[in-house]
Short mmCIF file of C-alpha atoms and ligand atoms in Angstrom, two decimals:
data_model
loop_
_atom_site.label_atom_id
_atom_site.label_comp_id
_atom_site.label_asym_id
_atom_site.label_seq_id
_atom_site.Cartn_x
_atom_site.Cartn_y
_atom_site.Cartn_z
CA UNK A 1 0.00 0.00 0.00
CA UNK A 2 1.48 3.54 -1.20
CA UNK A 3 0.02 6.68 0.38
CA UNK A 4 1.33 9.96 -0.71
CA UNK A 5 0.59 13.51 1.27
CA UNK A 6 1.05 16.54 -0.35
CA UNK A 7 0.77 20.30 0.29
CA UNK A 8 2.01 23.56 1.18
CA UNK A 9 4.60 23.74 4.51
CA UNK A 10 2.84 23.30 8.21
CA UNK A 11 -0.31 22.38 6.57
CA UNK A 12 -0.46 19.25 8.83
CA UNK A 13 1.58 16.62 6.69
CA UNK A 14 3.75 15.25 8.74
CA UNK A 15 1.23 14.84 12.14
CA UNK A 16 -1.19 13.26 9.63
CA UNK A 17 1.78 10.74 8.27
CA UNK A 18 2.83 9.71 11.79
CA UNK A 19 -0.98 9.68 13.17
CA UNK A 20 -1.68 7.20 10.23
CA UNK A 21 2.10 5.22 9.89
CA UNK A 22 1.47 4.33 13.79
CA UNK A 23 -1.76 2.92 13.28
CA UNK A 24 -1.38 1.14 10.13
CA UNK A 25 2.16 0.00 10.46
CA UNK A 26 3.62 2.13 7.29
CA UNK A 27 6.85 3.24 6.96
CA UNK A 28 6.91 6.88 6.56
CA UNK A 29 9.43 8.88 4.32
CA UNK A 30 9.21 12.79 4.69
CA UNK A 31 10.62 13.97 1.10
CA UNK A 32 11.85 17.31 2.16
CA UNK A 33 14.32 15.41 4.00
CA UNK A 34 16.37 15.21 0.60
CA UNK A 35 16.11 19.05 -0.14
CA UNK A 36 16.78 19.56 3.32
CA UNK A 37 19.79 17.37 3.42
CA UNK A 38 21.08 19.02 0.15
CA UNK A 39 20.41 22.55 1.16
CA UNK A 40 21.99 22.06 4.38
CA UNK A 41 25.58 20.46 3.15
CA UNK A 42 25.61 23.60 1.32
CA UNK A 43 25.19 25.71 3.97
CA UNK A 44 27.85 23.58 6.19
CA UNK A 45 30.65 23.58 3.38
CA UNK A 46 29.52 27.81 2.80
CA UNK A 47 28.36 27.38 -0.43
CA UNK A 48 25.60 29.17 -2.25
CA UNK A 49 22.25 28.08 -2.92
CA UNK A 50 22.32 29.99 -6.21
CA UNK A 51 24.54 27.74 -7.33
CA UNK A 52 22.79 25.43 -9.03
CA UNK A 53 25.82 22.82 -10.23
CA UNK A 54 27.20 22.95 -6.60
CA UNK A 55 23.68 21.95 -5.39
CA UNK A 56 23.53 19.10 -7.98
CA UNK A 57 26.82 17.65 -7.19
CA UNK A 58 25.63 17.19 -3.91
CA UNK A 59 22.11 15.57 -4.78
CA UNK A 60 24.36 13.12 -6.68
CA UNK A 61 26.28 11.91 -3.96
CA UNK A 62 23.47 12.00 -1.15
CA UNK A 63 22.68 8.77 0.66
CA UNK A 64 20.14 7.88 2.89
CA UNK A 65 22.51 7.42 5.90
CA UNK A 66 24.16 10.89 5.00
CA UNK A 67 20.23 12.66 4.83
CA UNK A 68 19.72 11.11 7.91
CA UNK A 69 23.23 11.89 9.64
CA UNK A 70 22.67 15.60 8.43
CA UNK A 71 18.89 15.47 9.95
CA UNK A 72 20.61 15.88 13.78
CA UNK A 73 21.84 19.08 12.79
CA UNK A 74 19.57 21.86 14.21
CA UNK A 75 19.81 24.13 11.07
CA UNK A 76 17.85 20.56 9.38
CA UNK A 77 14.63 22.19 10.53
CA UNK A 78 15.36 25.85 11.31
CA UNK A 79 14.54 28.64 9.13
CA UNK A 80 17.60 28.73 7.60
CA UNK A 81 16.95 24.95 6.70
CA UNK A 82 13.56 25.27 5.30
CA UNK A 83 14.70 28.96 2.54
CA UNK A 84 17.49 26.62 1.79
CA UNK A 85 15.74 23.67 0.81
CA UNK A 86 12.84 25.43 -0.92
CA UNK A 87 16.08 27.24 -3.01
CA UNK A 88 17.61 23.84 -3.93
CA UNK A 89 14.28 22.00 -4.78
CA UNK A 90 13.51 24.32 -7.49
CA UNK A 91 16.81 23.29 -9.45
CA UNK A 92 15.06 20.67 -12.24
CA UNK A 93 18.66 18.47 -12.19
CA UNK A 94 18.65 18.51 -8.49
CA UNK A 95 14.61 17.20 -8.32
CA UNK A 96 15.79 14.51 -10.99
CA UNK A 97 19.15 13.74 -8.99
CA UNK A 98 17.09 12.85 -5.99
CA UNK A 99 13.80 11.12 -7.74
CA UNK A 100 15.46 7.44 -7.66
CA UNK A 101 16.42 7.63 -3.83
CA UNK A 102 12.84 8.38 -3.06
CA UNK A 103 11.12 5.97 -5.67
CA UNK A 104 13.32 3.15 -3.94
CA UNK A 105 12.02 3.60 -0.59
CA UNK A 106 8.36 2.60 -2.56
CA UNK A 107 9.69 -0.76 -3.79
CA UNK A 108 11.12 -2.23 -0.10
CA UNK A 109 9.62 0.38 2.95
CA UNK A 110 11.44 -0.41 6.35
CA UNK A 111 10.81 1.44 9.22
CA UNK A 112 13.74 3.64 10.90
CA UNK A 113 15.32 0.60 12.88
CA UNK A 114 15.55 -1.15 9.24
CA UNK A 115 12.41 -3.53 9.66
CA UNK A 116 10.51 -4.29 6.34
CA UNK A 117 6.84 -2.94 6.09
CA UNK A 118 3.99 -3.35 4.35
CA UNK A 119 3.21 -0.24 2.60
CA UNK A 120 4.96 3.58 2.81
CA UNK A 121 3.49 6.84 3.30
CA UNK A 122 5.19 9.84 1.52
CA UNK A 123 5.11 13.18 2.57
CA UNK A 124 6.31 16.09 -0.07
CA UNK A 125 5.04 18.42 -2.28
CA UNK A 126 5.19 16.22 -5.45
CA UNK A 127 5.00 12.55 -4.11
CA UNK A 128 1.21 12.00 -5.47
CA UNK A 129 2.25 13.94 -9.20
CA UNK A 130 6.18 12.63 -9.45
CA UNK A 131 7.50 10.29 -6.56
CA UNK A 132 4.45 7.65 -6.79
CA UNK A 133 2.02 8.35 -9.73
CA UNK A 134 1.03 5.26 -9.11
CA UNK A 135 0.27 5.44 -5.37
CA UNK A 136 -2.94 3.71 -4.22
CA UNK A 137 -4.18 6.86 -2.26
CA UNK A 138 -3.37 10.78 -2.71
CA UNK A 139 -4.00 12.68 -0.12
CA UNK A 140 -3.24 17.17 -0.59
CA UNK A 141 -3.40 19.07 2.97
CA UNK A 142 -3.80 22.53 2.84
CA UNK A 143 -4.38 25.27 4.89
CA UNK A 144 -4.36 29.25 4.80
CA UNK A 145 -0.89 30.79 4.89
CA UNK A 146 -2.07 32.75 8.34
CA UNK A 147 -2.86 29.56 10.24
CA UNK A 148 0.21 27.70 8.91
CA UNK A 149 2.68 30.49 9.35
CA UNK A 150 1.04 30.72 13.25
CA UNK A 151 1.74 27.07 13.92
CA UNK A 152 4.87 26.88 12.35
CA UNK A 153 5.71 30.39 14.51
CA UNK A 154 4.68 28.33 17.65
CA UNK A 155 7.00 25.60 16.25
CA UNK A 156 9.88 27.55 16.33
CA UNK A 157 8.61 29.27 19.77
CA UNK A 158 8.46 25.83 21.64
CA UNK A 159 11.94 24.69 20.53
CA UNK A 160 13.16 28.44 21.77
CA UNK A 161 13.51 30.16 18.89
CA UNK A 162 13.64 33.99 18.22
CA UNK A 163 11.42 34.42 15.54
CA UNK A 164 8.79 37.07 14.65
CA UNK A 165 5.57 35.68 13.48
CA UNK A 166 5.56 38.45 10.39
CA UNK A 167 9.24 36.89 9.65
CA UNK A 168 7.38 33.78 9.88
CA UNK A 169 4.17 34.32 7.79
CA UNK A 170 6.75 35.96 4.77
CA UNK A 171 8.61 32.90 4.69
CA UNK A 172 5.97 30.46 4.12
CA UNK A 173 4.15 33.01 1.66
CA UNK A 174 7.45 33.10 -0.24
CA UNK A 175 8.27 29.52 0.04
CA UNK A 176 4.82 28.75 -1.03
CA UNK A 177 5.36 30.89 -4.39
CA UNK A 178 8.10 29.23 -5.21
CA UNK A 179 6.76 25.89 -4.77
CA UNK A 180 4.06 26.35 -6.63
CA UNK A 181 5.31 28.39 -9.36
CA UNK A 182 8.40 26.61 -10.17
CA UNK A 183 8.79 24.72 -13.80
CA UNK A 184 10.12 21.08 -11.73
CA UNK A 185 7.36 19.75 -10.48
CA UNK A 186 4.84 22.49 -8.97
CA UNK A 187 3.33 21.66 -6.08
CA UNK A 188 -0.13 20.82 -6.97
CA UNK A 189 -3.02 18.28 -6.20
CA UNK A 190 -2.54 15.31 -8.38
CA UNK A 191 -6.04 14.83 -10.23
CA UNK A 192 -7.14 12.06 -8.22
CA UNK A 193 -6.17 13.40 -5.05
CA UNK A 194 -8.55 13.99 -1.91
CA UNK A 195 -7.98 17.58 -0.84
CA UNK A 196 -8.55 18.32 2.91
CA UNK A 197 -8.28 21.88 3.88
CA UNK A 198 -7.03 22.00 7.82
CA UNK A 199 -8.09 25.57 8.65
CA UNK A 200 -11.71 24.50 8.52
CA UNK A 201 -11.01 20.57 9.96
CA UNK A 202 -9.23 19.72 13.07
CA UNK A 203 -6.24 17.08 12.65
CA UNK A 204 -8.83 14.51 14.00
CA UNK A 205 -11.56 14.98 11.83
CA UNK A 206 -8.96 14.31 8.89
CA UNK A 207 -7.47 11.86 10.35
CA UNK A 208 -10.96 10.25 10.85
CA UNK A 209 -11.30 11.00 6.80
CA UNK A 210 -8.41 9.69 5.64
CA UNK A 211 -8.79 6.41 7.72
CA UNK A 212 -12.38 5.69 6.02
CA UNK A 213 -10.22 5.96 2.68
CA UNK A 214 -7.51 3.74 3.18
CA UNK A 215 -10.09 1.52 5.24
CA UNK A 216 -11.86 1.38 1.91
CA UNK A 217 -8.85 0.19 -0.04
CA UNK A 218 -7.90 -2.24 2.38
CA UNK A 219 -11.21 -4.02 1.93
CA UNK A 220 -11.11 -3.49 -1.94
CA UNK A 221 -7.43 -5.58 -1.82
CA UNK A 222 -8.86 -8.57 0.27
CA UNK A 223 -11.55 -8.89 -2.15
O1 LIG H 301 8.25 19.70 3.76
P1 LIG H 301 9.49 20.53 4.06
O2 LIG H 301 9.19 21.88 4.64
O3 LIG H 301 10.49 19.77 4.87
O4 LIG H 301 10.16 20.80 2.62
C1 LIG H 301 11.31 21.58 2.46
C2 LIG H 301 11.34 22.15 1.04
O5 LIG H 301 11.55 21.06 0.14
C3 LIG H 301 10.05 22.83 0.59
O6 LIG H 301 10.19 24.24 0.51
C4 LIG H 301 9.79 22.34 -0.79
C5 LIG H 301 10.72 21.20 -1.01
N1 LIG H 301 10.05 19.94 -1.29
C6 LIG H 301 9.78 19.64 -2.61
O7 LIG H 301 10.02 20.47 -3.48
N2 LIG H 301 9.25 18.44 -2.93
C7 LIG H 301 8.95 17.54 -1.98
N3 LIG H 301 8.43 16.36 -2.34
C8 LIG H 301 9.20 17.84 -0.62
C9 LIG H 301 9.74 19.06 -0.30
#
């Protein structure tokens, strides 16, 4: 079973990925782990995003033990992290460098401690459209850039921080421009994709959704 999540930043991905890996027994695989890994490196060897064949010479030789080593570092989810990643992930060569790590993960999921499970849940922006076109389910989680930029201010508040929420609200908007607008792989529903917008539903009430949908396909494969 193949589940793919998509939408803008702090729209609710990733709580709705762990909520439904724990009780289904998925692996998970958050995607902007790779443009995180390859935006940090940069960062850490002083580089500059702009340049685009530094950035893809460093998507060619990521691993999945070296994303994951670089994931410890506390610029992996800062700020600083997130412009950086949203830079890099625009570059078409870099998106294409990276495609095969994350397809992989599709064909034999294992859970962090390296045992094998029975179906994968991707996070991303592209993972219904690129990653997994084939995925059984497509999910897209969206919210208002207000609501998002709040949580993702109390986010950065509760691991201490020193952020302004206006800081915090131009980053996402700008983020979500260039996510959506660049020529790789715009972030956008795939068309058979169930939308769920989380500024009118609680976390629960689409988690309750999204069960009664994979619930559904469960039933449809045993028959
Ligand atoms: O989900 P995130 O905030 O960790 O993603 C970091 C950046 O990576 C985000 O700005 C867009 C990019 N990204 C992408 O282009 N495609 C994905 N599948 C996942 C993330």
């Amino acid at each position: 079973m193949i589940i793919t999540i998509d939408g803008p930043a702090a729209a609710g991905k990733g709580t709705l990925a762990a909520k439904l890996s724990a009780k289904y027994k998925y692996a998970y695989f958050d995607t902007g782990m790779v443009y995180r890994a390859v935006g940090l490196e940069m960062y850490l060897r002083n580089l500059d995003t702009a340049d685009e064949k530094a950035a893809l010479k460093i998507a060619e030789t990521l691993t999945f033990e070296k994303m994951m080593e670089l994931s410890a570092h506390p610029d992996f989810r800062s700020q600083i992290g997130g412009r950086n990643a949203s830079i890099v992930s625009a570059y078409p060569d870099v998106r294409a460098a990276l495609l095969k790590m994350q397809q992989d993960f599709s064909e034999n999921p294992v859970f962090a401690d390296g045992t094998p499970a029975q179906g994968a849940i991707y996070d991303g922006r592209d993972t219904g459209t690129v990653v997994c076109p084939e995925a059984d389910i497509k999910l897209f989680i969206t919210a208002s850039s207000e609501v998002r930029a709040e949580r993702r201010y109390k986010e950065f508040v509760a691991k201490g921080m020193d952020v302004a929420y206006e800081e915090v609200l131009a980053d996402v908007k700008a983020r979500d421009e260039r996510d959506a607008n660049r020529s790789a792989a715009p972030m956008k529903p795939a068309e058979d994709a169930v939308v769920f917008d989380t500024s009118t539903l609680n976390i629960e009430e689409v988690f309750a959704k999204a069960c009664e949908i994979i619930d559904a396909e469960i039933d449809k494969e045993k028959r």
